[in-house]
mmCIF file with all atom_site columns, C-alpha atoms in Angstrom:
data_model
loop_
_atom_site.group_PDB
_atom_site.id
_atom_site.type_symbol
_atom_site.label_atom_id
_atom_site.label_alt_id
_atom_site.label_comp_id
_atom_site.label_asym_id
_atom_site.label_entity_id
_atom_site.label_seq_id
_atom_site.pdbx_PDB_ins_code
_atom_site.Cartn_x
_atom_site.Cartn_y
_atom_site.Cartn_z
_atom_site.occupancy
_atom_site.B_iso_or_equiv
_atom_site.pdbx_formal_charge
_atom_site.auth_seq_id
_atom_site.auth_comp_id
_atom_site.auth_asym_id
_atom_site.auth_atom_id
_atom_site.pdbx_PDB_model_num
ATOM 1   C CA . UNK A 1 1   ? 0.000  0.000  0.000   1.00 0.00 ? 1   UNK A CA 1
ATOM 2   C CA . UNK A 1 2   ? 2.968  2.252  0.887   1.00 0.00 ? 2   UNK A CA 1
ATOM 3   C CA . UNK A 1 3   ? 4.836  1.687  -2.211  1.00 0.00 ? 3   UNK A CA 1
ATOM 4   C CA . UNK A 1 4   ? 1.411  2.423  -3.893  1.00 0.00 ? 4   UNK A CA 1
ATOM 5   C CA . UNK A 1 5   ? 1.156  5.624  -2.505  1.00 0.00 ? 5   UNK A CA 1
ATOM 6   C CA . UNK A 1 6   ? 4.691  6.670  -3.187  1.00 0.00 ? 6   UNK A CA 1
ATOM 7   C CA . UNK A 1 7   ? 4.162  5.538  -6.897  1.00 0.00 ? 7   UNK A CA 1
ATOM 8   C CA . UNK A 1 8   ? 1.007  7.501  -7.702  1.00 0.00 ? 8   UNK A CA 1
ATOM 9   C CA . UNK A 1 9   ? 2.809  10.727 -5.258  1.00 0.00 ? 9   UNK A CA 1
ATOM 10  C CA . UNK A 1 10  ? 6.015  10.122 -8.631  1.00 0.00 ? 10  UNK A CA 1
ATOM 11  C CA . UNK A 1 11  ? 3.279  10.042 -11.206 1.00 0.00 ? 11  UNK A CA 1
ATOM 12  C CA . UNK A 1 12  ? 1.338  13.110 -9.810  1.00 0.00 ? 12  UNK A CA 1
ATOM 13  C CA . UNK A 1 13  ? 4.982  14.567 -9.782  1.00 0.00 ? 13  UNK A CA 1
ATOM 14  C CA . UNK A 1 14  ? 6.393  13.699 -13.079 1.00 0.00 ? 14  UNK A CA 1
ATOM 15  C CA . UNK A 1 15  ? 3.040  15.051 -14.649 1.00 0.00 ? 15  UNK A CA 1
ATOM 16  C CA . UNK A 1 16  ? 3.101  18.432 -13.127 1.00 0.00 ? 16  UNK A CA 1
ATOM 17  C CA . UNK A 1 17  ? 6.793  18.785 -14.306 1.00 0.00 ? 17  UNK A CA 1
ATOM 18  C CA . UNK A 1 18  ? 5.906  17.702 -17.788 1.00 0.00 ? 18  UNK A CA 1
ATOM 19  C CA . UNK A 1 19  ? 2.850  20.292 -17.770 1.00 0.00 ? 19  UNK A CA 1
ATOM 20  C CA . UNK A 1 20  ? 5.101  22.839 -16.453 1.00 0.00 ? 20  UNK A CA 1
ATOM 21  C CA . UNK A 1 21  ? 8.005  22.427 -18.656 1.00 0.00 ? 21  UNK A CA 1
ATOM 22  C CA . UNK A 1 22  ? 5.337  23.014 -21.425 1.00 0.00 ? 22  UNK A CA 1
ATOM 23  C CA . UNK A 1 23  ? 4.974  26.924 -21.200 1.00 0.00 ? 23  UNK A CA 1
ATOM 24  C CA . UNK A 1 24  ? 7.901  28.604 -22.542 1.00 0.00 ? 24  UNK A CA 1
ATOM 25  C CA . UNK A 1 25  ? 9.459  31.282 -21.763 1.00 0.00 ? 25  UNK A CA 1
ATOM 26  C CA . UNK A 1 26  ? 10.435 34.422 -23.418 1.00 0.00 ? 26  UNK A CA 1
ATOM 27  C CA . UNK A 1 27  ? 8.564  38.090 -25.557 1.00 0.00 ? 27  UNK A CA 1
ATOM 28  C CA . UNK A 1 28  ? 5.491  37.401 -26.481 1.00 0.00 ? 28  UNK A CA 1
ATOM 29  C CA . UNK A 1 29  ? 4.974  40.827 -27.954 1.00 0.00 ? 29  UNK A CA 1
ATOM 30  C CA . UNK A 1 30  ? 5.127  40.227 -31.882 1.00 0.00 ? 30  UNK A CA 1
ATOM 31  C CA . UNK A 1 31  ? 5.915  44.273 -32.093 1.00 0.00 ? 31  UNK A CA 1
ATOM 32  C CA . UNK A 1 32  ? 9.387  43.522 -30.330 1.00 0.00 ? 32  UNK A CA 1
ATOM 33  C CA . UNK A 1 33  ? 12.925 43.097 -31.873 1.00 0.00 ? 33  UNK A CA 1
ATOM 34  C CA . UNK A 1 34  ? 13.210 39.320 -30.192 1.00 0.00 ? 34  UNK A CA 1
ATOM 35  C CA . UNK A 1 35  ? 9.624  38.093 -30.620 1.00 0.00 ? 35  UNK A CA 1
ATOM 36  C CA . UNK A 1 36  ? 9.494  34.024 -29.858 1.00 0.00 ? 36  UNK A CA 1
ATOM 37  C CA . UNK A 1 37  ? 6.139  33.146 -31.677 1.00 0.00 ? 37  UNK A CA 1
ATOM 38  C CA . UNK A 1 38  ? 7.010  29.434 -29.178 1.00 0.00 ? 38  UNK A CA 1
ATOM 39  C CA . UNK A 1 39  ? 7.042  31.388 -26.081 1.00 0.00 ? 39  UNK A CA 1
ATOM 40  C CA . UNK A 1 40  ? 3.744  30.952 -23.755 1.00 0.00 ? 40  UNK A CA 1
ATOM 41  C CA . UNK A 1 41  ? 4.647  32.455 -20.647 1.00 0.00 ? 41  UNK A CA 1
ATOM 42  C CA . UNK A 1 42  ? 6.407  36.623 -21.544 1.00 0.00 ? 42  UNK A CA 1
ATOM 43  C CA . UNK A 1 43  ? 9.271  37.058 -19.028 1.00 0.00 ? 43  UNK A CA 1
ATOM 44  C CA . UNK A 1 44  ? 9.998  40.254 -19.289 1.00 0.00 ? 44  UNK A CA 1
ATOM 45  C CA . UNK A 1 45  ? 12.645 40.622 -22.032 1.00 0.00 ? 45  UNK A CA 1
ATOM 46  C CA . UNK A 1 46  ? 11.165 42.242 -25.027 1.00 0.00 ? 46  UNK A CA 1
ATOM 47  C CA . UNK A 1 47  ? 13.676 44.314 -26.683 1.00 0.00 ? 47  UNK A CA 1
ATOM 48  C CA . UNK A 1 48  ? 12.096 47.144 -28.698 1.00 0.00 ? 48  UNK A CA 1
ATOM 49  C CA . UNK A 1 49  ? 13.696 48.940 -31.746 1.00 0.00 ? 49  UNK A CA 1
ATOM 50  C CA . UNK A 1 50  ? 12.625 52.406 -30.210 1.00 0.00 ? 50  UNK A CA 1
ATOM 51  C CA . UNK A 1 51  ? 14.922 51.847 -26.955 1.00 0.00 ? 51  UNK A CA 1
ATOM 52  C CA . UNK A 1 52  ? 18.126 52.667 -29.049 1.00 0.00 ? 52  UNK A CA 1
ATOM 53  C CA . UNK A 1 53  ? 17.148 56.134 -29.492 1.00 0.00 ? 53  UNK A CA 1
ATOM 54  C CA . UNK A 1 54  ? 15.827 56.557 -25.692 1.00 0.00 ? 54  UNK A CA 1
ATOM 55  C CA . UNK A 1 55  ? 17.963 59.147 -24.010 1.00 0.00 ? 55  UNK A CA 1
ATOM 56  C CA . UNK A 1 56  ? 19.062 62.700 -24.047 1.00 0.00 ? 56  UNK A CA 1
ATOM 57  C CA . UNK A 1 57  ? 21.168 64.455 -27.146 1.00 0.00 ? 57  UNK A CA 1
ATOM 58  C CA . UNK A 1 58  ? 23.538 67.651 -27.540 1.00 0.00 ? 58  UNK A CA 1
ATOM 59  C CA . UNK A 1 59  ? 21.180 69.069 -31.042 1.00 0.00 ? 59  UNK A CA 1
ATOM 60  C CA . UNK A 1 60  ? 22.970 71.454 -33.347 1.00 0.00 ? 60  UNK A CA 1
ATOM 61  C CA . UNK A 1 61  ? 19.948 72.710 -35.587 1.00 0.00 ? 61  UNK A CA 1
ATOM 62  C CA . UNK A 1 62  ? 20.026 74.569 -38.902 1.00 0.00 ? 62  UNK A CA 1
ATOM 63  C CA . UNK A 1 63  ? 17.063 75.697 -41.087 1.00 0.00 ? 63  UNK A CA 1
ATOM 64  C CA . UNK A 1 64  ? 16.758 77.999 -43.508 1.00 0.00 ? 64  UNK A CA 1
ATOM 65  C CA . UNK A 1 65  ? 13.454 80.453 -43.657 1.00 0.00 ? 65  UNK A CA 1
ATOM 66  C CA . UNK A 1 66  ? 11.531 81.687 -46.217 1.00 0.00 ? 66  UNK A CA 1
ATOM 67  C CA . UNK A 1 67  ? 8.910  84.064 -44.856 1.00 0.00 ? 67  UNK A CA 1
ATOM 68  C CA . UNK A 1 68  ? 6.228  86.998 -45.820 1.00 0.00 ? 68  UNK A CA 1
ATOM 69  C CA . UNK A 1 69  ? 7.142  90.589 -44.502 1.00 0.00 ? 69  UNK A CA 1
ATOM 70  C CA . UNK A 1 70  ? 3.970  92.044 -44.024 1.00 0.00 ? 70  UNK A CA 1
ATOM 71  C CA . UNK A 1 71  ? 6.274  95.171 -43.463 1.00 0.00 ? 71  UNK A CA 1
ATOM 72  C CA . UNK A 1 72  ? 7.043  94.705 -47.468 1.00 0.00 ? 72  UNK A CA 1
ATOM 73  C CA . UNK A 1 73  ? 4.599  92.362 -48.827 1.00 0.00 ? 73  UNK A CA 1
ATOM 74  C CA . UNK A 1 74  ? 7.825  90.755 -50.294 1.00 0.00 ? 74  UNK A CA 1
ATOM 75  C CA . UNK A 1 75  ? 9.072  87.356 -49.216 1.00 0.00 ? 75  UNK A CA 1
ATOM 76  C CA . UNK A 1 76  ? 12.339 87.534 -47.080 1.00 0.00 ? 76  UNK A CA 1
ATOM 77  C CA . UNK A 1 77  ? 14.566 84.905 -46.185 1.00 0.00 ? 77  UNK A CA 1
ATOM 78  C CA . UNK A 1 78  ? 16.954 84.004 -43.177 1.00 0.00 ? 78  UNK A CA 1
ATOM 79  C CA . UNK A 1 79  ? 19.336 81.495 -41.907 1.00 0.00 ? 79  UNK A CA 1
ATOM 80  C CA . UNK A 1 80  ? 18.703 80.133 -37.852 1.00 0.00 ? 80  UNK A CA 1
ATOM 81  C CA . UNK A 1 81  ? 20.709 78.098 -36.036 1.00 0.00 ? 81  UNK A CA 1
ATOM 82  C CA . UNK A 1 82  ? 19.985 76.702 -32.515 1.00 0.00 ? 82  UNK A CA 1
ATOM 83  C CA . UNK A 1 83  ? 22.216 74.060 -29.606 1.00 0.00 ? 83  UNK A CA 1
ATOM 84  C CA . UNK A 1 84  ? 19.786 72.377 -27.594 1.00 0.00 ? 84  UNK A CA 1
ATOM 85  C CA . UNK A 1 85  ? 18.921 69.825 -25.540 1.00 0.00 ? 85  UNK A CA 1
ATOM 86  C CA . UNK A 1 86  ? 16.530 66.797 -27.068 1.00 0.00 ? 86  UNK A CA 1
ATOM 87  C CA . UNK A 1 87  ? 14.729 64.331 -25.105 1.00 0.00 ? 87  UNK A CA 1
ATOM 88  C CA . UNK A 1 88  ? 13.666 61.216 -26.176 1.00 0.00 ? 88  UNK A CA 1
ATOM 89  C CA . UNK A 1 89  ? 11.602 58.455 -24.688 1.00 0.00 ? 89  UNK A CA 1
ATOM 90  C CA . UNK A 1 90  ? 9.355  55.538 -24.678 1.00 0.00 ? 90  UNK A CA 1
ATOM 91  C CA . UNK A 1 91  ? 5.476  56.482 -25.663 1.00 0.00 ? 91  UNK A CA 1
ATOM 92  C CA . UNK A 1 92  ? 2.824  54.266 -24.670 1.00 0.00 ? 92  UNK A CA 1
ATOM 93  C CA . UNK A 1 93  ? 2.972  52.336 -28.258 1.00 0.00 ? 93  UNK A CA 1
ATOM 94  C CA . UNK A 1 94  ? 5.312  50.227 -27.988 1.00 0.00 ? 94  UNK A CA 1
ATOM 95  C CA . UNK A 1 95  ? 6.755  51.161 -31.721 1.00 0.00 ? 95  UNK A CA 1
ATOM 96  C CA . UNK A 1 96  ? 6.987  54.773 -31.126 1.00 0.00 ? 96  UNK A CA 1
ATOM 97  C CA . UNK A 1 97  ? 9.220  57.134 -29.156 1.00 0.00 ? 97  UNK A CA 1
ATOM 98  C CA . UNK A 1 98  ? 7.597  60.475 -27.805 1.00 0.00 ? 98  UNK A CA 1
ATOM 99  C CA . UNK A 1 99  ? 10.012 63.773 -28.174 1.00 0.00 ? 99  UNK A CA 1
ATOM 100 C CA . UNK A 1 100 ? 10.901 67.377 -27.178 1.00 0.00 ? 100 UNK A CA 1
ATOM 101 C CA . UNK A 1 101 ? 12.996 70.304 -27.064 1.00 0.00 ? 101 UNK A CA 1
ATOM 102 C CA . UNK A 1 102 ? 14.383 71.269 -23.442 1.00 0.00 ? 102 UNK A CA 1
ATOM 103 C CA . UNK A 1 103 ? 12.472 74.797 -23.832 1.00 0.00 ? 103 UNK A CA 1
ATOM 104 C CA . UNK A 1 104 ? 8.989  73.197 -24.888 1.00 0.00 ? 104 UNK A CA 1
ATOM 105 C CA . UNK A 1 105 ? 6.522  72.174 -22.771 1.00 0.00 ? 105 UNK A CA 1
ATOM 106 C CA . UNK A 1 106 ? 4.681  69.629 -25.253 1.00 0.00 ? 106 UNK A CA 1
ATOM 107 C CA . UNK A 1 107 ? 6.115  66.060 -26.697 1.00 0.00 ? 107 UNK A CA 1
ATOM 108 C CA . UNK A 1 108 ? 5.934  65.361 -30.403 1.00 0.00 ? 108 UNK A CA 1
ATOM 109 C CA . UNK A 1 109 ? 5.543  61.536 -31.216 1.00 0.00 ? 109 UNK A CA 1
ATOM 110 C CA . UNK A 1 110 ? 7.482  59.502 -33.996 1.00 0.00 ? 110 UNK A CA 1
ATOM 111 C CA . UNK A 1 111 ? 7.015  56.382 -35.183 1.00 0.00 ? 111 UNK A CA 1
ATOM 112 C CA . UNK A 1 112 ? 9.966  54.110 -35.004 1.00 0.00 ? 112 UNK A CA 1
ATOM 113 C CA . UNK A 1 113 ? 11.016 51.443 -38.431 1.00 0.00 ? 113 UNK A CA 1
ATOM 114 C CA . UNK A 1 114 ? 13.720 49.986 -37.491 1.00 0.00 ? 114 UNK A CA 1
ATOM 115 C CA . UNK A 1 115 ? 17.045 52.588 -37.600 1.00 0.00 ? 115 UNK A CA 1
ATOM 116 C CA . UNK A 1 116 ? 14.798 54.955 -38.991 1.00 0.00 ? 116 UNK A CA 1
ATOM 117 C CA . UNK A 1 117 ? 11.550 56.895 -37.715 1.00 0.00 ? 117 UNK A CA 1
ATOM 118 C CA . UNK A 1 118 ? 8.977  59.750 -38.819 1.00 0.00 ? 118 UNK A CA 1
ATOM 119 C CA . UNK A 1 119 ? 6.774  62.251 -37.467 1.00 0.00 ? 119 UNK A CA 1
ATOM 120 C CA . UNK A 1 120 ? 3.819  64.854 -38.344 1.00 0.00 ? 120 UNK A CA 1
ATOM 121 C CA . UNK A 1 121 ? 3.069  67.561 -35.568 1.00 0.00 ? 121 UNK A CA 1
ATOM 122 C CA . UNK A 1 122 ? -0.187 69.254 -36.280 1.00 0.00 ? 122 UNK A CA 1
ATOM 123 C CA . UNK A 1 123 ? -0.879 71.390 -33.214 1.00 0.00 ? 123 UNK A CA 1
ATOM 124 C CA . UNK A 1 124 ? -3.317 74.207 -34.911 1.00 0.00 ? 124 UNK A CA 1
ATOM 125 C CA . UNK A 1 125 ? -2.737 76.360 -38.135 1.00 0.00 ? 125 UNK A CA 1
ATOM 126 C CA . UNK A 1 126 ? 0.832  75.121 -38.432 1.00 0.00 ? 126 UNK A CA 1
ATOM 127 C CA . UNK A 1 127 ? 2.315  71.426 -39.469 1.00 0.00 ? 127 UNK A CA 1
ATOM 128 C CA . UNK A 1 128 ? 5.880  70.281 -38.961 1.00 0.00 ? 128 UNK A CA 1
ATOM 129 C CA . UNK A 1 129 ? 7.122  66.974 -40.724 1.00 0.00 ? 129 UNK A CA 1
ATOM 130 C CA . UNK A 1 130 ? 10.111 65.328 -40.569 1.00 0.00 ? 130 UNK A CA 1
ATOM 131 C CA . UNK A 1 131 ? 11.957 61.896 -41.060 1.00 0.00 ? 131 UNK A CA 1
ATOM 132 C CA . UNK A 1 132 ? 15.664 60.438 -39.792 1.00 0.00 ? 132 UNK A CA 1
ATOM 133 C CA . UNK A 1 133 ? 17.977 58.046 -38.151 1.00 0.00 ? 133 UNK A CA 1
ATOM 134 C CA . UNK A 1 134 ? 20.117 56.617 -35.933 1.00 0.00 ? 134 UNK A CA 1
ATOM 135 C CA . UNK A 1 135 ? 23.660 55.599 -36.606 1.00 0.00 ? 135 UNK A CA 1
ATOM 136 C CA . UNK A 1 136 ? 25.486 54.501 -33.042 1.00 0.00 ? 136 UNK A CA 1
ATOM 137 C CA . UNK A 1 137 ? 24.721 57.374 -30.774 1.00 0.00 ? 137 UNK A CA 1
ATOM 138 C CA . UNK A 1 138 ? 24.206 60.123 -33.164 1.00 0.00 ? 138 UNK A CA 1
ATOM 139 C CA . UNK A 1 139 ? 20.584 61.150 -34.448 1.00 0.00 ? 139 UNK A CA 1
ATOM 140 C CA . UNK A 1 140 ? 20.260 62.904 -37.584 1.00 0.00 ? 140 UNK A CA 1
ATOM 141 C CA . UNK A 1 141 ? 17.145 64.119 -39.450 1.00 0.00 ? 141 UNK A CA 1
ATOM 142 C CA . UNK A 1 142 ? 15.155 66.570 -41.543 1.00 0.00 ? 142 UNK A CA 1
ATOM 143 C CA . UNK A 1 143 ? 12.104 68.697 -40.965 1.00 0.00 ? 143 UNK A CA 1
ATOM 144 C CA . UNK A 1 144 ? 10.193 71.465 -42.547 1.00 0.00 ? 144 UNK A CA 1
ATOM 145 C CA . UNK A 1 145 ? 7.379  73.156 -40.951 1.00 0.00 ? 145 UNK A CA 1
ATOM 146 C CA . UNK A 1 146 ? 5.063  75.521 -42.384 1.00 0.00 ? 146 UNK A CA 1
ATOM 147 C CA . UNK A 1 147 ? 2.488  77.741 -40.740 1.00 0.00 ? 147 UNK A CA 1
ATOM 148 C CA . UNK A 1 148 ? 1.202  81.093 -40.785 1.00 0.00 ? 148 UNK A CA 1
ATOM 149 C CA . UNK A 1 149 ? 3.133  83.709 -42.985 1.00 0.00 ? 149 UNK A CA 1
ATOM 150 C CA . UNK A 1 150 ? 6.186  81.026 -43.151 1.00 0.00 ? 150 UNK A CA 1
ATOM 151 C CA . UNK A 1 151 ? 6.504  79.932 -47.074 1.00 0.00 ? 151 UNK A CA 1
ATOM 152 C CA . UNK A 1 152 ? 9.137  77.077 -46.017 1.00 0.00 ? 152 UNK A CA 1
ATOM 153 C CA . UNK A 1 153 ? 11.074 76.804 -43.334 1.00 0.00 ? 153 UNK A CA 1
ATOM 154 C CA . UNK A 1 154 ? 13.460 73.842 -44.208 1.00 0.00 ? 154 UNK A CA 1
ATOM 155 C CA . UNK A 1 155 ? 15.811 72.443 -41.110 1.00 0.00 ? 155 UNK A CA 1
ATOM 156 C CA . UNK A 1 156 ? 18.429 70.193 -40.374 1.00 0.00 ? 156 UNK A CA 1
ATOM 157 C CA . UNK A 1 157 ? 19.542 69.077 -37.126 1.00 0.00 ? 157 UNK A CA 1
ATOM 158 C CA . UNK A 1 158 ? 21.750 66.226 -35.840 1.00 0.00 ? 158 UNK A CA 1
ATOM 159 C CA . UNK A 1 159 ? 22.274 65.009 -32.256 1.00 0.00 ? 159 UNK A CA 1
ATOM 160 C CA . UNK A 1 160 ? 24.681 63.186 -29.888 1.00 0.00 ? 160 UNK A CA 1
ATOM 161 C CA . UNK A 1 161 ? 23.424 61.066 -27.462 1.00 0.00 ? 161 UNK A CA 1
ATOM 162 C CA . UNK A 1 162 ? 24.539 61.975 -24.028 1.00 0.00 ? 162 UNK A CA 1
#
């Protein structure tokens, strides 16, 4: 009767293992870098392509303006170059990044392909688009915004991670 007992307790023990052993671990979110379509059980270790460019840069910033002087009526143009701080981090989707200049108050969100990402900012009257990458720790891209009286406003700005 005893050994009975101690062979069904092995059984019962051998079949919990073998259920147990069954669930996988590893990312379960298909949207990450190191999805495992076999994993069951998500442990925590999704790797997203958006992290690389999670952080702070040094921005040197250079557009070029074309404008209407309603002192004139004529179109003028200038050159404007800003050093700033950028901050970058993680927005709620897990393939986007959420952005902004040290001075604003308001975050700007990109979607993230890869070494590459793109963004429209549409806060009123005015829209700013722009596109770029990542190479190592330096960001580079393009924008051009346009809004009221500004024809084309044309930048380029590149960034070192800190």
């Amino acid at each position: 009767m005893k050994s009975k007992l101690i062979y069904a307790m092995m059984m019962a023990a051998c079949c919990l293992a073998a259920l147990t052993s069954c669930s996988k671990k590893g990312c379960t979110d298909p949207n990450s870098i190191n999805y495992d379509a076999d994993a069951k059980e998500d442990d925590g270790t999704c790797e997203y392509a958006r992290d690389k460019f999670i952080g702070t840069y040094q921005v040197h910033d250079s557009c070029f303006i074309v404008y209407d002087n309603p002192n004139t009526g004529m179109n003028d143009t200038q050159i404007e170059v800003d050093d700033y701080l950028l901050y970058i981090e993680a927005d709620s989707i897990a393939t986007n990044v959420r952005f902004r200049k040290q001075s604003d108050t308001f975050y700007k969100s990109a979607i993230v392909n890869g070494n590459n990402f793109s963004y429209t900012y549409s806060p009123s009257t005015a829209t700013e688009e722009g596109n770029g990458s990542i190479n190592g720790d330096t960001l580079t891209w393009q924008y051009e915004f346009r809004g009221p009286n500004v024809i084309r406003y044309d930048c380029y700005a590149k960034g070192i991670k800190q």
